[in-house]
């Protein structure tokens, strides 16, 4: 009998330890980045361009570039994703066609980001001759986060009670108006949460923009969507690996990492907070 | 409104209904008289709710269903290909088993339908809300809290909001699918009183699980068993002197 | 009639949008093939995949990606060795053991971990883990299999943990109660009832976690060390497929053989992850049809 409880306690210990390991990894990592990066952060760092072959100065063009690319991605992915989800969840008869579309979405979600990068290079940069620019990068990132947005939107649509739809249709309201006035407004918070997570993902990705949008260094800020841009994740990579002054720029590297992590995690955190708020408030 | 012979507003003719391969209704022919309350009773799964949902094409919303036969409303088969089900549902309203107000204010629940069919004038909408809530005998309880969420109301009040919401579309027929099964006895009594009032202006077809309720409120009663209409008669007659032995077995509680 | 027509038009517009995601998946294949296939005019498929030499810029060049494939497989396997127990056990903790407050803390922690940009984790591997490994084990370089596996594991843990947790959570209460009512301990209930009932979901989680690791680019690019040779020890450097593509694409002349070879490597990577995803989908669909009742 004692052996049984010994086994149980051993098991509980191991399980707690693994959860603790994960929590400590994140905590330790964030602490490390924060402590090392904080020294670099200043108003100048955030608002000035780099100078002296990127060994001094700030990272403003990279911040701006990430904002451009990410906004572009969400502008492309959000309408496409929400409309697809509405079709799959509200209109489609569950059959082989929908099954194939869903499978396609799932597989798209699993395609590695570097393959998206190659795809973006092949289609936008080369075939459509956009070149390496904001437009190519935003399209590539947009398609990368499309499955995330479709998935989150479908989940949000599924959580709208069927009785709401029946009530509206039973009044003699058309399906389209029922979706527009009843289903979408009630699914909106969930769609929003998923989209914000998608924004976070797009802001942090490096591989898809390496060949499609980002530049090592740009002398001036982009003036059109056909210009190359700097971006935070690529800036981190470049400073940490390709520079000739890797040790000299350590401080800038930590600072850039801190800005990137801070940006991405606050976006994620906003989504998490919104979601838990909705869950608490939900009355049905 | 077009005058219908024998005062019947809806008729079903030789209806067969399938969920996939499962035949849920067999050869149901039934007439519903105007400004009367008709109750549909029978054990669970007998097809009474399926028939009710056929009358305003709500079953269209379920994938893999199929209808044979006709449902005639104002001399037209509502299953004709050129009939718009949306139009039919405006004329034939529905109240569901579980109260299902939208998560909107009481006012916006009632005006949701009318606004979408083009009633824009504010005073017109206000009058419509008052009239509908009055008809649903809820006006006095909620007239001061019209801006509050309908989700805050009690179950019985929510169900009356749903009735008022249906009435605001000015339908001719009101279908009620076990409207009191989720309610307490006091709310149930209120809804039953309300049905008595409403039949002056509307034709009411109600599915109920509760035989006493059918006996109390309806003029006609149809008894369903295993997808067939076993007996259809004046309520008084059906409950006191049924013609078919299965009906008698059911109402005396020998099965069901 | 016009309203009906409008409804039909709207429905079809929505359908077209939904088709776009399939269309994009198709486009990915088309453009990978378009830019990748020309390499097979120069080398055979067999020599490309199983060739031991990757010297794309030598004269004459060698386009054998076997060392890259081996590199990818090795780092994925080692990462799984770390990530699978950590992910599954933490899922068990969150779903079955943790008090509500811990749950409220841990679920966002895992989500934030999933949200960490990969370039940042790669950076961490380079500047923290690598020097430490180098000093502790007295190695020529800290950029090696061990380092990259640890970092990849951190990336795969959230995927494994969150999908496993969903699977564990959806095990019906009745099973657990029945087991407890028979006098089983918590450990016995978890090990003999709950985990077996959630096994297909956990398998899906592991497969998707591995797919995430094998497709991850920045971490292997920055931390794996980049040696395109079959490793002999766990402290050797490797050059997994994504690292090769990311590192060399910038230098490969446009539409040269090197460029086509990198696209062809992308094709291999694409089909490997597609295969993983199809298996995961197959398991989870089968599970849904059978239901949790059959163990």
PDB file of N, CA, C and O in Angstrom, chain B residues 89-137:
ATOM      1  N   UNK B  89     -41.275  32.739 -43.284  1.00  0.00           N
ATOM      2  CA  UNK B  89     -41.023  32.833 -41.841  1.00  0.00           C
ATOM      3  C   UNK B  89     -41.483  34.177 -41.279  1.00  0.00           C
ATOM      4  O   UNK B  89     -41.757  34.287 -40.093  1.00  0.00           O
ATOM      5  N   UNK B  90     -41.554  35.200 -42.123  1.00  0.00           N
ATOM      6  CA  UNK B  90     -42.090  36.479 -41.648  1.00  0.00           C
ATOM      7  C   UNK B  90     -43.578  36.365 -41.360  1.00  0.00           C
ATOM      8  O   UNK B  90     -44.081  36.992 -40.440  1.00  0.00           O
ATOM      9  N   UNK B  91     -44.266  35.567 -42.177  1.00  0.00           N
ATOM     10  CA  UNK B  91     -45.712  35.431 -42.021  1.00  0.00           C
ATOM     11  C   UNK B  91     -46.075  34.408 -40.961  1.00  0.00           C
ATOM     12  O   UNK B  91     -47.134  34.456 -40.370  1.00  0.00           O
ATOM     13  N   UNK B  92     -45.180  33.443 -40.781  1.00  0.00           N
ATOM     14  CA  UNK B  92     -45.438  32.380 -39.809  1.00  0.00           C
ATOM     15  C   UNK B  92     -44.327  32.412 -38.773  1.00  0.00           C
ATOM     16  O   UNK B  92     -43.226  31.901 -38.986  1.00  0.00           O
ATOM     17  N   UNK B  93     -44.586  33.066 -37.647  1.00  0.00           N
ATOM     18  CA  UNK B  93     -43.552  33.271 -36.639  1.00  0.00           C
ATOM     19  C   UNK B  93     -43.354  32.049 -35.764  1.00  0.00           C
ATOM     20  O   UNK B  93     -44.142  31.103 -35.797  1.00  0.00           O
ATOM     21  N   UNK B  94     -42.272  32.059 -34.982  1.00  0.00           N
ATOM     22  CA  UNK B  94     -41.970  30.884 -34.180  1.00  0.00           C
ATOM     23  C   UNK B  94     -41.428  31.276 -32.810  1.00  0.00           C
ATOM     24  O   UNK B  94     -40.650  32.206 -32.673  1.00  0.00           O
ATOM     25  N   UNK B  95     -41.880  30.524 -31.799  1.00  0.00           N
ATOM     26  CA  UNK B  95     -41.349  30.678 -30.448  1.00  0.00           C
ATOM     27  C   UNK B  95     -40.756  29.340 -30.049  1.00  0.00           C
ATOM     28  O   UNK B  95     -41.369  28.299 -30.274  1.00  0.00           O
ATOM     29  N   UNK B  96     -39.544  29.387 -29.487  1.00  0.00           N
ATOM     30  CA  UNK B  96     -38.796  28.145 -29.289  1.00  0.00           C
ATOM     31  C   UNK B  96     -38.942  27.605 -27.867  1.00  0.00           C
ATOM     32  O   UNK B  96     -39.393  28.289 -26.951  1.00  0.00           O
ATOM     33  N   UNK B  97     -38.481  26.374 -27.731  1.00  0.00           N
ATOM     34  CA  UNK B  97     -38.567  25.664 -26.458  1.00  0.00           C
ATOM     35  C   UNK B  97     -37.843  26.403 -25.345  1.00  0.00           C
ATOM     36  O   UNK B  97     -38.376  26.641 -24.279  1.00  0.00           O
ATOM     37  N   UNK B  98     -36.584  26.760 -25.644  1.00  0.00           N
ATOM     38  CA  UNK B  98     -35.803  27.471 -24.648  1.00  0.00           C
ATOM     39  C   UNK B  98     -35.867  28.943 -25.014  1.00  0.00           C
ATOM     40  O   UNK B  98     -35.669  29.295 -26.167  1.00  0.00           O
ATOM     41  N   UNK B  99     -36.162  29.815 -24.049  1.00  0.00           N
ATOM     42  CA  UNK B  99     -36.177  31.248 -24.373  1.00  0.00           C
ATOM     43  C   UNK B  99     -34.842  31.626 -25.006  1.00  0.00           C
ATOM     44  O   UNK B  99     -33.789  31.275 -24.487  1.00  0.00           O
ATOM     45  N   UNK B 100     -34.870  32.305 -26.151  1.00  0.00           N
ATOM     46  CA  UNK B 100     -33.611  32.642 -26.830  1.00  0.00           C
ATOM     47  C   UNK B 100     -33.538  34.102 -27.223  1.00  0.00           C
ATOM     48  O   UNK B 100     -33.391  34.437 -28.386  1.00  0.00           O
ATOM     49  N   UNK B 101     -33.629  34.999 -26.226  1.00  0.00           N
ATOM     50  CA  UNK B 101     -33.451  36.409 -26.586  1.00  0.00           C
ATOM     51  C   UNK B 101     -32.032  36.634 -27.077  1.00  0.00           C
ATOM     52  O   UNK B 101     -31.127  35.881 -26.731  1.00  0.00           O
ATOM     53  N   UNK B 102     -31.825  37.668 -27.900  1.00  0.00           N
ATOM     54  CA  UNK B 102     -30.477  38.045 -28.307  1.00  0.00           C
ATOM     55  C   UNK B 102     -29.817  38.783 -27.147  1.00  0.00           C
ATOM     56  O   UNK B 102     -30.505  39.403 -26.334  1.00  0.00           O
ATOM     57  N   UNK B 103     -28.503  38.749 -27.083  1.00  0.00           N
ATOM     58  CA  UNK B 103     -27.835  39.503 -26.020  1.00  0.00           C
ATOM     59  C   UNK B 103     -27.845  40.998 -26.337  1.00  0.00           C
ATOM     60  O   UNK B 103     -26.811  41.624 -26.489  1.00  0.00           O
ATOM     61  N   UNK B 104     -29.040  41.548 -26.457  1.00  0.00           N
ATOM     62  CA  UNK B 104     -29.234  42.968 -26.738  1.00  0.00           C
ATOM     63  C   UNK B 104     -30.236  43.494 -25.710  1.00  0.00           C
ATOM     64  O   UNK B 104     -30.780  42.720 -24.934  1.00  0.00           O
ATOM     65  N   UNK B 105     -30.507  44.784 -25.766  1.00  0.00           N
ATOM     66  CA  UNK B 105     -31.505  45.335 -24.860  1.00  0.00           C
ATOM     67  C   UNK B 105     -32.886  44.803 -25.256  1.00  0.00           C
ATOM     68  O   UNK B 105     -33.085  44.293 -26.356  1.00  0.00           O
ATOM     69  N   UNK B 106     -33.836  44.925 -24.312  1.00  0.00           N
ATOM     70  CA  UNK B 106     -35.201  44.478 -24.593  1.00  0.00           C
ATOM     71  C   UNK B 106     -35.723  45.193 -25.837  1.00  0.00           C
ATOM     72  O   UNK B 106     -36.250  44.573 -26.761  1.00  0.00           O
ATOM     73  N   UNK B 107     -35.512  46.513 -25.859  1.00  0.00           N
ATOM     74  CA  UNK B 107     -35.976  47.318 -26.988  1.00  0.00           C
ATOM     75  C   UNK B 107     -35.410  46.798 -28.309  1.00  0.00           C
ATOM     76  O   UNK B 107     -36.135  46.560 -29.262  1.00  0.00           O
ATOM     77  N   UNK B 108     -34.106  46.574 -28.316  1.00  0.00           N
ATOM     78  CA  UNK B 108     -33.473  46.132 -29.565  1.00  0.00           C
ATOM     79  C   UNK B 108     -33.838  44.704 -29.944  1.00  0.00           C
ATOM     80  O   UNK B 108     -33.789  44.338 -31.112  1.00  0.00           O
ATOM     81  N   UNK B 109     -34.183  43.882 -28.959  1.00  0.00           N
ATOM     82  CA  UNK B 109     -34.675  42.546 -29.277  1.00  0.00           C
ATOM     83  C   UNK B 109     -35.958  42.634 -30.091  1.00  0.00           C
ATOM     84  O   UNK B 109     -36.128  41.958 -31.090  1.00  0.00           O
ATOM     85  N   UNK B 110     -36.879  43.519 -29.630  1.00  0.00           N
ATOM     86  CA  UNK B 110     -38.178  43.620 -30.303  1.00  0.00           C
ATOM     87  C   UNK B 110     -38.029  44.276 -31.671  1.00  0.00           C
ATOM     88  O   UNK B 110     -38.657  43.877 -32.636  1.00  0.00           O
ATOM     89  N   UNK B 111     -37.151  45.291 -31.765  1.00  0.00           N
ATOM     90  CA  UNK B 111     -37.080  46.035 -33.017  1.00  0.00           C
ATOM     91  C   UNK B 111     -36.123  45.406 -34.031  1.00  0.00           C
ATOM     92  O   UNK B 111     -36.048  45.864 -35.164  1.00  0.00           O
ATOM     93  N   UNK B 112     -35.405  44.348 -33.601  1.00  0.00           N
ATOM     94  CA  UNK B 112     -34.426  43.731 -34.494  1.00  0.00           C
ATOM     95  C   UNK B 112     -35.036  43.370 -35.854  1.00  0.00           C
ATOM     96  O   UNK B 112     -34.509  43.756 -36.901  1.00  0.00           O
ATOM     97  N   UNK B 113     -36.146  42.622 -35.825  1.00  0.00           N
ATOM     98  CA  UNK B 113     -36.772  42.185 -37.078  1.00  0.00           C
ATOM     99  C   UNK B 113     -37.348  43.345 -37.869  1.00  0.00           C
ATOM    100  O   UNK B 113     -36.996  43.548 -39.034  1.00  0.00           O
ATOM    101  N   UNK B 114     -38.236  44.164 -37.249  1.00  0.00           N
ATOM    102  CA  UNK B 114     -38.847  45.276 -37.986  1.00  0.00           C
ATOM    103  C   UNK B 114     -37.823  46.203 -38.642  1.00  0.00           C
ATOM    104  O   UNK B 114     -37.995  46.617 -39.787  1.00  0.00           O
ATOM    105  N   UNK B 115     -36.723  46.512 -37.929  1.00  0.00           N
ATOM    106  CA  UNK B 115     -35.705  47.387 -38.509  1.00  0.00           C
ATOM    107  C   UNK B 115     -35.164  46.788 -39.796  1.00  0.00           C
ATOM    108  O   UNK B 115     -34.920  47.500 -40.768  1.00  0.00           O
ATOM    109  N   UNK B 116     -34.940  45.470 -39.785  1.00  0.00           N
ATOM    110  CA  UNK B 116     -34.337  44.839 -40.959  1.00  0.00           C
ATOM    111  C   UNK B 116     -35.294  44.747 -42.136  1.00  0.00           C
ATOM    112  O   UNK B 116     -34.867  44.539 -43.265  1.00  0.00           O
ATOM    113  N   UNK B 117     -36.613  44.862 -41.864  1.00  0.00           N
ATOM    114  CA  UNK B 117     -37.508  44.883 -43.027  1.00  0.00           C
ATOM    115  C   UNK B 117     -37.937  46.313 -43.356  1.00  0.00           C
ATOM    116  O   UNK B 117     -38.887  46.534 -44.092  1.00  0.00           O
ATOM    117  N   UNK B 118     -37.197  47.291 -42.788  1.00  0.00           N
ATOM    118  CA  UNK B 118     -37.344  48.636 -43.297  1.00  0.00           C
ATOM    119  C   UNK B 118     -38.106  49.619 -42.424  1.00  0.00           C
ATOM    120  O   UNK B 118     -38.351  50.734 -42.843  1.00  0.00           O
ATOM    121  N   UNK B 119     -38.498  49.246 -41.212  1.00  0.00           N
ATOM    122  CA  UNK B 119     -39.135  50.220 -40.329  1.00  0.00           C
ATOM    123  C   UNK B 119     -38.026  51.056 -39.697  1.00  0.00           C
ATOM    124  O   UNK B 119     -37.238  50.554 -38.909  1.00  0.00           O
ATOM    125  N   UNK B 120     -37.941  52.330 -40.092  1.00  0.00           N
ATOM    126  CA  UNK B 120     -36.815  53.146 -39.626  1.00  0.00           C
ATOM    127  C   UNK B 120     -37.266  54.204 -38.618  1.00  0.00           C
ATOM    128  O   UNK B 120     -36.521  54.587 -37.733  1.00  0.00           O
ATOM    129  N   UNK B 121     -38.499  54.653 -38.789  1.00  0.00           N
ATOM    130  CA  UNK B 121     -39.028  55.756 -37.986  1.00  0.00           C
ATOM    131  C   UNK B 121     -39.029  55.431 -36.491  1.00  0.00           C
ATOM    132  O   UNK B 121     -39.563  54.422 -36.065  1.00  0.00           O
ATOM    133  N   UNK B 122     -38.407  56.316 -35.700  1.00  0.00           N
ATOM    134  CA  UNK B 122     -38.199  56.014 -34.295  1.00  0.00           C
ATOM    135  C   UNK B 122     -39.517  55.874 -33.532  1.00  0.00           C
ATOM    136  O   UNK B 122     -39.716  54.932 -32.767  1.00  0.00           O
ATOM    137  N   UNK B 123     -40.450  56.820 -33.802  1.00  0.00           N
ATOM    138  CA  UNK B 123     -41.703  56.770 -33.037  1.00  0.00           C
ATOM    139  C   UNK B 123     -42.523  55.546 -33.441  1.00  0.00           C
ATOM    140  O   UNK B 123     -43.205  54.933 -32.613  1.00  0.00           O
ATOM    141  N   UNK B 124     -42.406  55.179 -34.700  1.00  0.00           N
ATOM    142  CA  UNK B 124     -43.099  53.984 -35.163  1.00  0.00           C
ATOM    143  C   UNK B 124     -42.567  52.747 -34.427  1.00  0.00           C
ATOM    144  O   UNK B 124     -43.319  51.889 -33.984  1.00  0.00           O
ATOM    145  N   UNK B 125     -41.222  52.702 -34.322  1.00  0.00           N
ATOM    146  CA  UNK B 125     -40.601  51.575 -33.633  1.00  0.00           C
ATOM    147  C   UNK B 125     -41.017  51.543 -32.169  1.00  0.00           C
ATOM    148  O   UNK B 125     -41.338  50.487 -31.611  1.00  0.00           O
ATOM    149  N   UNK B 126     -41.040  52.722 -31.538  1.00  0.00           N
ATOM    150  CA  UNK B 126     -41.430  52.779 -30.123  1.00  0.00           C
ATOM    151  C   UNK B 126     -42.853  52.285 -29.928  1.00  0.00           C
ATOM    152  O   UNK B 126     -43.148  51.523 -29.006  1.00  0.00           O
ATOM    153  N   UNK B 127     -43.729  52.703 -30.850  1.00  0.00           N
ATOM    154  CA  UNK B 127     -45.122  52.264 -30.756  1.00  0.00           C
ATOM    155  C   UNK B 127     -45.209  50.749 -30.922  1.00  0.00           C
ATOM    156  O   UNK B 127     -45.957  50.065 -30.213  1.00  0.00           O
ATOM    157  N   UNK B 128     -44.408  50.243 -31.840  1.00  0.00           N
ATOM    158  CA  UNK B 128     -44.415  48.810 -32.107  1.00  0.00           C
ATOM    159  C   UNK B 128     -43.946  48.018 -30.883  1.00  0.00           C
ATOM    160  O   UNK B 128     -44.513  46.978 -30.524  1.00  0.00           O
ATOM    161  N   UNK B 129     -42.915  48.547 -30.210  1.00  0.00           N
ATOM    162  CA  UNK B 129     -42.402  47.873 -29.016  1.00  0.00           C
ATOM    163  C   UNK B 129     -43.482  47.839 -27.942  1.00  0.00           C
ATOM    164  O   UNK B 129     -43.746  46.792 -27.339  1.00  0.00           O
ATOM    165  N   UNK B 130     -44.137  48.995 -27.747  1.00  0.00           N
ATOM    166  CA  UNK B 130     -45.159  49.033 -26.701  1.00  0.00           C
ATOM    167  C   UNK B 130     -46.294  48.061 -27.024  1.00  0.00           C
ATOM    168  O   UNK B 130     -46.734  47.289 -26.185  1.00  0.00           O
ATOM    169  N   UNK B 131     -46.715  48.092 -28.290  1.00  0.00           N
ATOM    170  CA  UNK B 131     -47.831  47.240 -28.705  1.00  0.00           C
ATOM    171  C   UNK B 131     -47.482  45.756 -28.548  1.00  0.00           C
ATOM    172  O   UNK B 131     -48.246  44.978 -27.972  1.00  0.00           O
ATOM    173  N   UNK B 132     -46.285  45.389 -29.015  1.00  0.00           N
ATOM    174  CA  UNK B 132     -45.903  43.978 -28.951  1.00  0.00           C
ATOM    175  C   UNK B 132     -45.749  43.501 -27.518  1.00  0.00           C
ATOM    176  O   UNK B 132     -46.190  42.411 -27.156  1.00  0.00           O
ATOM    177  N   UNK B 133     -45.126  44.349 -26.690  1.00  0.00           N
ATOM    178  CA  UNK B 133     -44.941  43.950 -25.298  1.00  0.00           C
ATOM    179  C   UNK B 133     -46.278  43.884 -24.576  1.00  0.00           C
ATOM    180  O   UNK B 133     -46.486  43.033 -23.714  1.00  0.00           O
ATOM    181  N   UNK B 134     -47.189  44.774 -24.951  1.00  0.00           N
ATOM    182  CA  UNK B 134     -48.539  44.712 -24.384  1.00  0.00           C
ATOM    183  C   UNK B 134     -49.221  43.407 -24.743  1.00  0.00           C
ATOM    184  O   UNK B 134     -49.808  42.746 -23.893  1.00  0.00           O
ATOM    185  N   UNK B 135     -49.131  43.063 -26.014  1.00  0.00           N
ATOM    186  CA  UNK B 135     -49.740  41.818 -26.467  1.00  0.00           C
ATOM    187  C   UNK B 135     -49.139  40.625 -25.736  1.00  0.00           C
ATOM    188  O   UNK B 135     -49.805  39.632 -25.481  1.00  0.00           O
ATOM    189  N   UNK B 136     -47.834  40.721 -25.415  1.00  0.00           N
ATOM    190  CA  UNK B 136     -47.172  39.628 -24.712  1.00  0.00           C
ATOM    191  C   UNK B 136     -47.317  39.772 -23.201  1.00  0.00           C
ATOM    192  O   UNK B 136     -46.635  39.107 -22.439  1.00  0.00           O
ATOM    193  N   UNK B 137     -48.223  40.663 -22.771  1.00  0.00           N
ATOM    194  CA  UNK B 137     -48.453  41.050 -21.369  1.00  0.00           C
ATOM    195  C   UNK B 137     -47.167  41.167 -20.566  1.00  0.00           C
ATOM    196  O   UNK B 137     -46.998  40.563 -19.518  1.00  0.00           O
TER     197      UNK B 137
END
